[in-house]
Short mmCIF file of C-alpha atoms in Angstrom, two decimals:
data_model
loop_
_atom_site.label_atom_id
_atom_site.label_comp_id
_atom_site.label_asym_id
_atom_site.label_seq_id
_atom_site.Cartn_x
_atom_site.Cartn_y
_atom_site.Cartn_z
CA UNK A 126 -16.36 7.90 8.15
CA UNK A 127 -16.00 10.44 5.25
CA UNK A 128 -13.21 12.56 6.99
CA UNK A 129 -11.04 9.55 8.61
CA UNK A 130 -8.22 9.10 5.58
CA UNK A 131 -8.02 13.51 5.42
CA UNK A 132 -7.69 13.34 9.36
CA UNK A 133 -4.88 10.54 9.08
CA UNK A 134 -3.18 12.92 6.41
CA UNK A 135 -3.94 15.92 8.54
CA UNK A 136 -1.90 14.26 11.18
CA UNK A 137 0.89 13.02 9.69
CA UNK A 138 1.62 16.23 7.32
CA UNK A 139 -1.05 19.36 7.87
CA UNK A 140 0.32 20.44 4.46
CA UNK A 141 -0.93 17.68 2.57
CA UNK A 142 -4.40 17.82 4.54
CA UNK A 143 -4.82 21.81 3.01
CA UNK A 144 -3.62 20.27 -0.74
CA UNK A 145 -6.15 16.98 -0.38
CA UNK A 146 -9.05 19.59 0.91
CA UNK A 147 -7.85 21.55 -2.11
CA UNK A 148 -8.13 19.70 -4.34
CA UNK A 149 -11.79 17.78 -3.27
CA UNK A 150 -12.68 21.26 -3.49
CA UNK A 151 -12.19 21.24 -7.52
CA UNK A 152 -13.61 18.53 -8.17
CA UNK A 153 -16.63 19.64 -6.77
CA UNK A 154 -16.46 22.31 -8.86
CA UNK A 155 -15.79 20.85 -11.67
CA UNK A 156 -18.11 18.20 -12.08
CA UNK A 157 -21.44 19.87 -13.14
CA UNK A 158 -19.91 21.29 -15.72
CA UNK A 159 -18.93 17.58 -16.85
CA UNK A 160 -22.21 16.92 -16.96
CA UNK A 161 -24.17 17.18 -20.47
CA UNK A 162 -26.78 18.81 -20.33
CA UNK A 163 -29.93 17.03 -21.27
CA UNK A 164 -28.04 14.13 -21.74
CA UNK A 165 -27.68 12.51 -18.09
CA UNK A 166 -24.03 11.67 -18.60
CA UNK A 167 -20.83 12.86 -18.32
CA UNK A 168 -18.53 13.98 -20.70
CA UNK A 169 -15.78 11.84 -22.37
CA UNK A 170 -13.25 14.74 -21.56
CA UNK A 171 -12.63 18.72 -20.85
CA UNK A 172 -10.28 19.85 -23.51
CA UNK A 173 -8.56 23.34 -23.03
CA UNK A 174 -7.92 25.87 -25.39
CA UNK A 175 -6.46 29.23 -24.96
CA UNK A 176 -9.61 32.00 -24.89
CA UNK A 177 -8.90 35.48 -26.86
CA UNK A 178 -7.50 37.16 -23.87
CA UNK A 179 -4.94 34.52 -22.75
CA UNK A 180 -6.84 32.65 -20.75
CA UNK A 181 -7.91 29.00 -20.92
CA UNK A 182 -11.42 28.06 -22.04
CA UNK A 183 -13.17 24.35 -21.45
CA UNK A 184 -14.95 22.39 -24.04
CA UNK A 185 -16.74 18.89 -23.72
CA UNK A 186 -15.69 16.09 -25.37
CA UNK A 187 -17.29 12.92 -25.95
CA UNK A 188 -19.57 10.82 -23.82
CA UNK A 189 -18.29 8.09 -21.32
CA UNK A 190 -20.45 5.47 -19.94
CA UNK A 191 -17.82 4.39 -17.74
CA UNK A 192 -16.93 7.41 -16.28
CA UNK A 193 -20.13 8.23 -15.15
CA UNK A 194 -19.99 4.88 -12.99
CA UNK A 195 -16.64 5.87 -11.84
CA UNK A 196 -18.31 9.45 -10.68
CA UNK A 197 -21.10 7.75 -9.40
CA UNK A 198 -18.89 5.55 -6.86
CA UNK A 199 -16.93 8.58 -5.44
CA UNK A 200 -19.79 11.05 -5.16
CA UNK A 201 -21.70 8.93 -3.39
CA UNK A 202 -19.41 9.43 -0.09
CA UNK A 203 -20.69 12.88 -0.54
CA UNK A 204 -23.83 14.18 1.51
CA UNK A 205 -26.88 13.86 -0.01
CA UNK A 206 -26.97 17.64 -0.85
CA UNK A 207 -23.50 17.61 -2.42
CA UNK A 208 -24.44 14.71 -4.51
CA UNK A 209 -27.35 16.56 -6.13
CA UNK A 210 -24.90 19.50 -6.80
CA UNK A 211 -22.45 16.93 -8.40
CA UNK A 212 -24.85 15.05 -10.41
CA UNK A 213 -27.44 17.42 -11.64
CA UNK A 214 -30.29 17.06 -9.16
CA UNK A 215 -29.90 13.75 -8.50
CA UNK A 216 -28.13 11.47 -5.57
CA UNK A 217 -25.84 8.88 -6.51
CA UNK A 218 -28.27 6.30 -6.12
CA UNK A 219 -30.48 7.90 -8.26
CA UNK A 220 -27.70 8.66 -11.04
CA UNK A 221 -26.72 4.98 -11.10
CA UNK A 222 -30.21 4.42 -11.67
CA UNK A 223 -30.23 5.82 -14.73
CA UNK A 224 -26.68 3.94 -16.01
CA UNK A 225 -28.97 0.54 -15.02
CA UNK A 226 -31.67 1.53 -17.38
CA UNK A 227 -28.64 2.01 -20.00
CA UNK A 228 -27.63 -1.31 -19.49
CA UNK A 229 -29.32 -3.04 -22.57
CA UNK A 230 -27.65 -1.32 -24.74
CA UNK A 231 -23.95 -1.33 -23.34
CA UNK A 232 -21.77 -4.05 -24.67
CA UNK A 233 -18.36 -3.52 -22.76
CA UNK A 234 -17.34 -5.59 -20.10
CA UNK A 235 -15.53 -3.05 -18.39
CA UNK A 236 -18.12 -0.52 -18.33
CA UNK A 237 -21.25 -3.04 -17.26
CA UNK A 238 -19.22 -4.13 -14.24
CA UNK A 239 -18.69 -0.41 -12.94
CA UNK A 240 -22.30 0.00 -13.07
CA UNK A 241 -22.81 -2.81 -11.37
CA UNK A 242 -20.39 -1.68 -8.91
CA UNK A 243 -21.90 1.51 -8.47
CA UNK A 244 -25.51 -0.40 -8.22
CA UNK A 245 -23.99 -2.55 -5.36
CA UNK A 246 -22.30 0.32 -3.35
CA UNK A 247 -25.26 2.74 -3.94
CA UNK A 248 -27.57 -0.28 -2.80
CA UNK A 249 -29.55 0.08 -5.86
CA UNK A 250 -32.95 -1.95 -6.17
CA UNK A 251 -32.00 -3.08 -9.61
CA UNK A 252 -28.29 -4.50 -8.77
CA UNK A 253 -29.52 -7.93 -9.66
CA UNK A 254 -30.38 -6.40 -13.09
CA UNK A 255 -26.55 -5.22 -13.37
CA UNK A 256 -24.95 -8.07 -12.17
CA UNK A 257 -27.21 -10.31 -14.95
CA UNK A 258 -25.66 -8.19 -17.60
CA UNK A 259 -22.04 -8.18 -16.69
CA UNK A 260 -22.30 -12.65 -17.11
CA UNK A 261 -24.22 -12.08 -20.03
CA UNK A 262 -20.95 -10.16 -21.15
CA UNK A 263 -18.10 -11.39 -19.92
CA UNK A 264 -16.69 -14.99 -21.49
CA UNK A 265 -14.10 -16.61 -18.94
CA UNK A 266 -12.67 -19.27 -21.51
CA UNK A 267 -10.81 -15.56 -23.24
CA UNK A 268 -8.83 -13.67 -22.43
CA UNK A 269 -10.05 -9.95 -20.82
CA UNK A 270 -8.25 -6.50 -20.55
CA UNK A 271 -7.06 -6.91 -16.66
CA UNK A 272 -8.58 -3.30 -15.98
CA UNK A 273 -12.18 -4.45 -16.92
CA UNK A 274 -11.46 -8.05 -15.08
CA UNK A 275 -10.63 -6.26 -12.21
CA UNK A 276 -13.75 -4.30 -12.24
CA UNK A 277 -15.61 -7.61 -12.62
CA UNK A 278 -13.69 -8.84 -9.57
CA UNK A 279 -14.54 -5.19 -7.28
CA UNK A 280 -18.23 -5.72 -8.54
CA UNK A 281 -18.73 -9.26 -7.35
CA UNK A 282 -17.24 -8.52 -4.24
CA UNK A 283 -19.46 -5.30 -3.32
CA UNK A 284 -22.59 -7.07 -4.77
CA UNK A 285 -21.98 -10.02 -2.54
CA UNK A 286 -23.87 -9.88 0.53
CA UNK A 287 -27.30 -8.87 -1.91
CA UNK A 288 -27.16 -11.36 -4.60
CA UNK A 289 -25.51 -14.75 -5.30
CA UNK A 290 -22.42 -14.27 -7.18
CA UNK A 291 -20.61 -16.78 -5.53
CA UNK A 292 -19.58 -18.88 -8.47
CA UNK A 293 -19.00 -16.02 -10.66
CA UNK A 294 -16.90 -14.30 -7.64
CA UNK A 295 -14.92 -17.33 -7.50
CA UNK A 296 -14.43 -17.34 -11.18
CA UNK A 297 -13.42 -13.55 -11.89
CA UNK A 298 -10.85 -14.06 -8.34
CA UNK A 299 -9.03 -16.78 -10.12
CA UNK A 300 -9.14 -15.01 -13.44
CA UNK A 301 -7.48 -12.39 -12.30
CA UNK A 302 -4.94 -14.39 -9.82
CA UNK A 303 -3.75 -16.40 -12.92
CA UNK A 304 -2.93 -13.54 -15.32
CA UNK A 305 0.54 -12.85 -13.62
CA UNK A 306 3.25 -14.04 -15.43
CA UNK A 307 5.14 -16.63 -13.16
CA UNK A 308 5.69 -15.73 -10.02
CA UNK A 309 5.96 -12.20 -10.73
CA UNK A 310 4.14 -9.43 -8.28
CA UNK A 311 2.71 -6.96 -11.19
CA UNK A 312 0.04 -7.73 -13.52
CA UNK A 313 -0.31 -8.32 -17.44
CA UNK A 314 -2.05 -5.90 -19.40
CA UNK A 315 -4.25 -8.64 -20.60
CA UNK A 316 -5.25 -11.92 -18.42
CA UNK A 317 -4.48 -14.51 -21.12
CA UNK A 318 -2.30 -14.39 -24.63
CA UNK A 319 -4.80 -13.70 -27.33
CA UNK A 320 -5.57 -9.78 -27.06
CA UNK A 321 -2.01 -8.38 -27.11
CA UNK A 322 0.84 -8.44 -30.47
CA UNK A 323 3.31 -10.76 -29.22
CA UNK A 324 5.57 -7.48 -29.45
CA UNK A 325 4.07 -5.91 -26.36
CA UNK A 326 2.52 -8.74 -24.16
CA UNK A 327 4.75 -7.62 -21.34
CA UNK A 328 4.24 -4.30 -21.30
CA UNK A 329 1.42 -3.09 -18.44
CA UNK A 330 0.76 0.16 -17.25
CA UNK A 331 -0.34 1.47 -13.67
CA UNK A 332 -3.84 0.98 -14.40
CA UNK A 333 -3.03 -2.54 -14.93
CA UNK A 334 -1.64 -2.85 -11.06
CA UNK A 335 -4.21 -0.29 -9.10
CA UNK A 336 -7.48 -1.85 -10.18
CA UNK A 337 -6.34 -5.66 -9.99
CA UNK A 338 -4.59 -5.32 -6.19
CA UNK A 339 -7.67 -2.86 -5.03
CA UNK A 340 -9.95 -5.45 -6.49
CA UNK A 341 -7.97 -8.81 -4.49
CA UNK A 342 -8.10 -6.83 -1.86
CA UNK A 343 -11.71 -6.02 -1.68
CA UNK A 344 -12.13 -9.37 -2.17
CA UNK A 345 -10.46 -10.19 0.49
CA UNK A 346 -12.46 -8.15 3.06
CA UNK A 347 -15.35 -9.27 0.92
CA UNK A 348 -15.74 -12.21 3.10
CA UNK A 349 -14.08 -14.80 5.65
CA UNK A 350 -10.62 -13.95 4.65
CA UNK A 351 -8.62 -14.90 1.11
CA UNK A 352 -5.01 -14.82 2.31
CA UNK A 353 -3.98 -15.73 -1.20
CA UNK A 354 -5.99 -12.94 -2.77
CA UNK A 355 -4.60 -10.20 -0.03
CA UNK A 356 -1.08 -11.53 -0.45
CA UNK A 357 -1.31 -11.16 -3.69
CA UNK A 358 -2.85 -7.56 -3.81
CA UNK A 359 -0.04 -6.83 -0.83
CA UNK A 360 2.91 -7.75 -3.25
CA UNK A 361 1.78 -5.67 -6.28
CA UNK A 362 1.38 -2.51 -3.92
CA UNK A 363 4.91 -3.52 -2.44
CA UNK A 364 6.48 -3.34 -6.10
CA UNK A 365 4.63 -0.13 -7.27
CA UNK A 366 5.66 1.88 -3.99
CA UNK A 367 9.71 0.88 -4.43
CA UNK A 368 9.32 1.60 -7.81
CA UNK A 369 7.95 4.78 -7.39
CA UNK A 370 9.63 8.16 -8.31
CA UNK A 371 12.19 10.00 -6.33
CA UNK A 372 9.88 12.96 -6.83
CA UNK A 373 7.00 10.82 -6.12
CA UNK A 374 6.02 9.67 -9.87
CA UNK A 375 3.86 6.78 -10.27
CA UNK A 376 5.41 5.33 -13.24
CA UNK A 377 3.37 4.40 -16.45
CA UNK A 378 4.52 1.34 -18.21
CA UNK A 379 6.09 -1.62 -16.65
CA UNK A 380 7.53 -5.40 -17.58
CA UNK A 381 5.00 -7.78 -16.29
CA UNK A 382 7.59 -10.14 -16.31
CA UNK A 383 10.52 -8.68 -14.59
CA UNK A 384 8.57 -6.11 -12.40
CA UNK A 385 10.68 -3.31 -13.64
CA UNK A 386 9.99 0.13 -14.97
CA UNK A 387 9.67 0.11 -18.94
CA UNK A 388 9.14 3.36 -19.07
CA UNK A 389 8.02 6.28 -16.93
CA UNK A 390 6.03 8.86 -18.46
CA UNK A 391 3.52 10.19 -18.65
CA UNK A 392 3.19 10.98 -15.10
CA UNK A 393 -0.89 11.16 -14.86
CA UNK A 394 -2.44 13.62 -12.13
CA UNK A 395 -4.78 11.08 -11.24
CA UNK A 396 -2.95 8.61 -10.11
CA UNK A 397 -1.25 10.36 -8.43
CA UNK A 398 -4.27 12.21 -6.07
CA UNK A 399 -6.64 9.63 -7.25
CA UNK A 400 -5.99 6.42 -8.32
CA UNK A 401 -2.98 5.05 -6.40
CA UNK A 402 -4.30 6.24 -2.85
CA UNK A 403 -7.84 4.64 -3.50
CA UNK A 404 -6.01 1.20 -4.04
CA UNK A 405 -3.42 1.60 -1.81
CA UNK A 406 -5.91 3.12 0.84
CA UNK A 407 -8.69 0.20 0.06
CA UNK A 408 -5.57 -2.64 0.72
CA UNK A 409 -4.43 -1.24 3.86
CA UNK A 410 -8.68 -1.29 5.03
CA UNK A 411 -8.65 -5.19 4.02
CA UNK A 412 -6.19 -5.52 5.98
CA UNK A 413 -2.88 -4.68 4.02
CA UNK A 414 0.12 -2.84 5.13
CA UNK A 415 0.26 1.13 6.00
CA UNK A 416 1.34 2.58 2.48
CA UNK A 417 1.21 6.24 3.38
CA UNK A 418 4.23 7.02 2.69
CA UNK A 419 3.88 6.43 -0.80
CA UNK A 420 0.57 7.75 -0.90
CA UNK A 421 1.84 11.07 0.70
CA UNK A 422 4.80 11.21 -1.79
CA UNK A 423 2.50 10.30 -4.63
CA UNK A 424 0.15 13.57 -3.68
CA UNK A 425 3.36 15.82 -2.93
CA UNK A 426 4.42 15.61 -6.83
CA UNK A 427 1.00 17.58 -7.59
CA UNK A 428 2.33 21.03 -6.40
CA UNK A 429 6.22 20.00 -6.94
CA UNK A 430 5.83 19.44 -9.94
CA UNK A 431 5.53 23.21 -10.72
CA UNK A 432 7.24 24.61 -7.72
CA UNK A 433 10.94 24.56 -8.53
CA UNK A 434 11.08 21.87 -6.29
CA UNK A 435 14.35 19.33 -6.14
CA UNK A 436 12.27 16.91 -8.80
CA UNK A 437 10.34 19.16 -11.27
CA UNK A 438 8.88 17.83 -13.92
CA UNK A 439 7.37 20.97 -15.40
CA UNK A 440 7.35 24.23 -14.13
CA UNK A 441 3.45 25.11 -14.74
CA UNK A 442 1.15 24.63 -12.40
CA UNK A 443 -1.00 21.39 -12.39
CA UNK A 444 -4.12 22.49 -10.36
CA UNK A 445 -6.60 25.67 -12.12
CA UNK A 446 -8.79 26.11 -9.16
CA UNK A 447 -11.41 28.45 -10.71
CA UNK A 448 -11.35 26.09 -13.66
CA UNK A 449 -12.11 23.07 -11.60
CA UNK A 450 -9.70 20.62 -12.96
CA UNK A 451 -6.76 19.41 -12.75
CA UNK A 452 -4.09 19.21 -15.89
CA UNK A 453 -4.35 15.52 -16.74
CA UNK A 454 -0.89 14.55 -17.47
CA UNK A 455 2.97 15.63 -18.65
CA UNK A 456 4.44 13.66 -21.22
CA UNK A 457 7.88 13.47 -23.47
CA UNK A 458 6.05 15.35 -26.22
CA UNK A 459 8.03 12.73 -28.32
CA UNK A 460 6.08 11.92 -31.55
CA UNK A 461 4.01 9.00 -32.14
CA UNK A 462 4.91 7.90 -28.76
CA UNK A 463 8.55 6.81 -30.11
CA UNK A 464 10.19 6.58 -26.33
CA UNK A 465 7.38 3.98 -25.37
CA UNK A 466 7.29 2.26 -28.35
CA UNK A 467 11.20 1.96 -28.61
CA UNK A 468 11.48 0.75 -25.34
CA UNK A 469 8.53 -1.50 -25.38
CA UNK A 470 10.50 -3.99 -28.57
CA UNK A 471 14.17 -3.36 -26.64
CA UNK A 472 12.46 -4.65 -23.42
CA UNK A 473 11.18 -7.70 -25.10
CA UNK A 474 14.19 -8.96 -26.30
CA UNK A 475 16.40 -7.41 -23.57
CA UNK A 476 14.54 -7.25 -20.32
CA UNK A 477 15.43 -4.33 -18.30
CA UNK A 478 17.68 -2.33 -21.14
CA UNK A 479 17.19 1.39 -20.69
CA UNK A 480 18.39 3.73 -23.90
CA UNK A 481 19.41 6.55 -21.64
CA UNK A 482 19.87 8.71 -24.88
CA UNK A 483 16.18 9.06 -25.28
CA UNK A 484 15.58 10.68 -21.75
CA UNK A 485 17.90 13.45 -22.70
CA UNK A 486 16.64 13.98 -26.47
CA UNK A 487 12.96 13.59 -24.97
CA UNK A 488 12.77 15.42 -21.43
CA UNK A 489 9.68 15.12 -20.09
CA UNK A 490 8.27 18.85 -20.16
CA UNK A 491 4.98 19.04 -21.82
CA UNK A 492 1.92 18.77 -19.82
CA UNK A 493 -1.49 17.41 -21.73
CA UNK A 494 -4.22 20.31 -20.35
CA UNK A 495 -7.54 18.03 -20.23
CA UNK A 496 -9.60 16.94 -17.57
CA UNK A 497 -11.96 13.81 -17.23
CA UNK A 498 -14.85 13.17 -15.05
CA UNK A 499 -13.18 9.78 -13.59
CA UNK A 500 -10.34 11.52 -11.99
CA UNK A 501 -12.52 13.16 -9.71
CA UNK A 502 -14.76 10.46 -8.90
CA UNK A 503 -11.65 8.30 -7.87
CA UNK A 504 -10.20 11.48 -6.00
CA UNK A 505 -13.50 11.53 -4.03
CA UNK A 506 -13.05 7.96 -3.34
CA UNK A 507 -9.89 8.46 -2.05
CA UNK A 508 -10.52 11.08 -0.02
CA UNK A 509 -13.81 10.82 1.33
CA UNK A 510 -14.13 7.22 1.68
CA UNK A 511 -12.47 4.58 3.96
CA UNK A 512 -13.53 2.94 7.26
CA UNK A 513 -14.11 4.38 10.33
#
C-alpha cells in the first residue's frame, strides 16, 4: 500500500521517485524537532535565522492544534516504529489520542474536524467523542471558511462506516456543493456571503480548491457512489491543472467567479510536494481522472526552482536536507502585500484585468525560510498513502 503512488512515480520518471524519497526523507527528520517538548504538540512554525558562522539556525514558533491533526493523518501511513520516531514515543493512534482529550477546550471548527479526521483514520476508540464536538461547533444556517467545511466534509466521510453521521454527512456535502458561485468549477473562499468584505468575496486561494475537491471526492468513495459530488471534485482539479504554471506553479489566488488566476504568488512548497498531489492523488483513488502530469510538474518546480532551469523562480535552493525542512514559500517581497491587494479590487470590478506593470516592478525573488509541521504531514500523505 504505502509504496504504490512512489512506484507509479518511479515508473513514469525515476528522477522524480529519488526527489519524492528525498524529500519523505526530511520530513522525517524534521518532525521531532517540531515537536515541543513537554508539551505533546507541535509547533506553530520553524523560523530561520542566520547562526554566527553563516549558517541557518531553527527556532519554534507557536503552537498549532491543527497541525498536529494534519501530522497525525500522514504519519500514520508510517510503520509503527517510524511513527514513534515522528511523534515522540507515541503511534499515531496514540498521538490523536491525546488531541481527543484536547477537545473540550478547542473552539475552531476547522481544527475539531481534523481531529476527528485523524480519530476516524487512526480508528480511535473515542471518534464518537470527536465527531460530537465538531456538531456542537459547526452552525450550518452561516456561513464557514470553505477550508474548515471541507475538513468537516473529509471527517464525516472517514468516520462513516463507525458512527452515524449520515445526516450531518449529507449536510456538510451540500454545504460545500452550494458555495460555488454559479456554475463555476473553483470554490469561494467562504461558503456563504457574510464572512468576507464585499471587496474580496471572489478572491480564493489554492487551499480553497485542494481541500473542498479532495473532500467531494472522498465522499464520493465514501459510499455507493455521489456522481454529483465526484463531478464536481473532477472539474475543480480540471481548472487548477490548466491553470497551472509553465514551470509547474500552483498558483495562489484565484476569481471564484471567472475561474481565472488573480494572482500567482506566492508559490508555496507544500503544495506543490504536498498538498496538490494528496488531492489530486485522493480524486483519481475515488475514481477521478489520472492527474499525474500535473502532479509530476507540480513536484519538478521544487529543484527548478533553484537550478537555473528554463522557469526559475529563485535561484536558492528550496530543500536543507540536514535541516529537515523545506523553505516554505517565494513571494514578490512587495510590501503590505500591494500586488495581491491591487489586483484583488481591479478584479472585482474588472474580472480578469492583469496590471502587467506590477510583475516587472515586483519579480517574484524572495523566498520566506520557515517550515511548518503540516507540510510534512500532507507530504507523507501524499507519498505514502493511496490504495493498493
Amino acid at each position: 500500500m504505502t509504496m504504490s503512488r512512489l512506484a507509479a512515480l518511479g515508473r513514469e520518471e525515476p528522477s522524480l521517485l529519488a526527489l519524492a524519497q528525498r524529500l519523505l526523507t526530511v520530513a522525517e527528520l524534521g518532525l521531532p524537532a517540531m515537536l515541543l517538548p513537554g508539551k505533546e504538540a507541535f509547533a506553530f512554525t520553524m523560523a530561520a535565522r542566520r547562526a554566527p558562522d553563516g549558517s541557518w539556525a531553527l527556532d519554534r514558533r507557536g503552537t498549532s492544534t491543527r497541525y498536529a491533526a494534519i501530522t497525525a493523518l500522514g504519519v500514520r501511513f508510517l510503520p509503527e516504529d517510524r511513527q514513534r520516531a515522528a511523534l515522540g514515543g507515541r503511534t499515531a493512534q496514540e498521538f490523536t489520542g491525546l488531541l481527543v482529550e484536547s477537545l473540550p477546550g478547542v473552539t475552531n471548527l476547522g481544527d475539531a474536524a481534523l481531529i476527528a479526521w485523524a480519530a476516524a483514520e487512526t480508528g480511535h476508540p473515542k471518534l464518537s467523542d470527536a465527531v460530537a464536538r465538531v456538531e456542537a461547533l459547526d452552525a450550518y444556517d452561516k456561513p464557514q471558511y470553505t477550508v474548515e467545511a471541507a475538513w468537516v466534509l473529509s471527517a464525516y466521510a472517514a468516520a462513516r462506516d463507525t458512527v452515524d453521521v449520515e445526516r450531518r454527512f449529507t449536510s456538510a456535502r451540500d454545504r460545500l456543493l452550494k458555495a460555488r458561485i454559479g456554475t463555476g468549477p473553483l470554490f469561494p473562499h467562504a461558503t456563504a456571503p457574510g464572512l468576507l468584505p464585499w471587496y474580496r468575496a471572489h478572491v480564493s486561494c489554492f487551499a480553497d480548491q485542494t481541500y473542498p475537491l479532495q473532500a467531494l471526492a472522498l465522499a464520493h468513495a465514501s459510499g455507493d457512489g455521489d456522481d454529483e459530488a465526484l463531478a464536481a471534485s473532477e472539474a475543480c482539479a480540471t481548472r487548477i491543472c490548466e491553470l497551472q504554471g509553465d514551470g509547474g506553479q500552483w498558483w495562489w489566488h484565484y476569481d471564484a467567479r471567472t475561474g481565472g488566476v488573480i494572482e500567482g504568488y506566492p508559490v508555496y512548497s507544500v503544495h506543490q510536494h504536498a498538498m496538490a498531489p494528496t488531492a489530486l492523488f485522493d480524486l483519481t483513488d475515488a475514481g477521478g481522472s489520472d492527474f499525474g502530469a500535473a502532479i509530476r510538474k507540480g513536484l519538478r518546480w521544487m529543484t527548478e526552482v533553484s537550478e537555473f532551469s528554463e522557469h526559475p523562480d529563485v535561484r536558492e535552493p528550496l530543500i536543507l536536507d540536514e535541516l529537515g525542512v523545506t523553505w516554505r514559500k517565494v513571494y514578490r517581497g512587495d510590501p503590505k502585500k500591494a500586488v495581491r491587494a491591487v489586483r484583488g479590487l481591479t478584479t472585482r470590478a474588472l474580472p480578469g484585468l492583469r496590471l502587467a506593470s506590477l510583475d516587472r516592478v515586483y519579480r517574484p525573488l524572495s523566498v520566506d525560510r520557515e517550515c511548518r509541521p503540516y507540510e510534512f504531514g500532507w507530504m507523507l500523505h501524499a507519498w505514502q498513502g493511496g490504495r493498493i
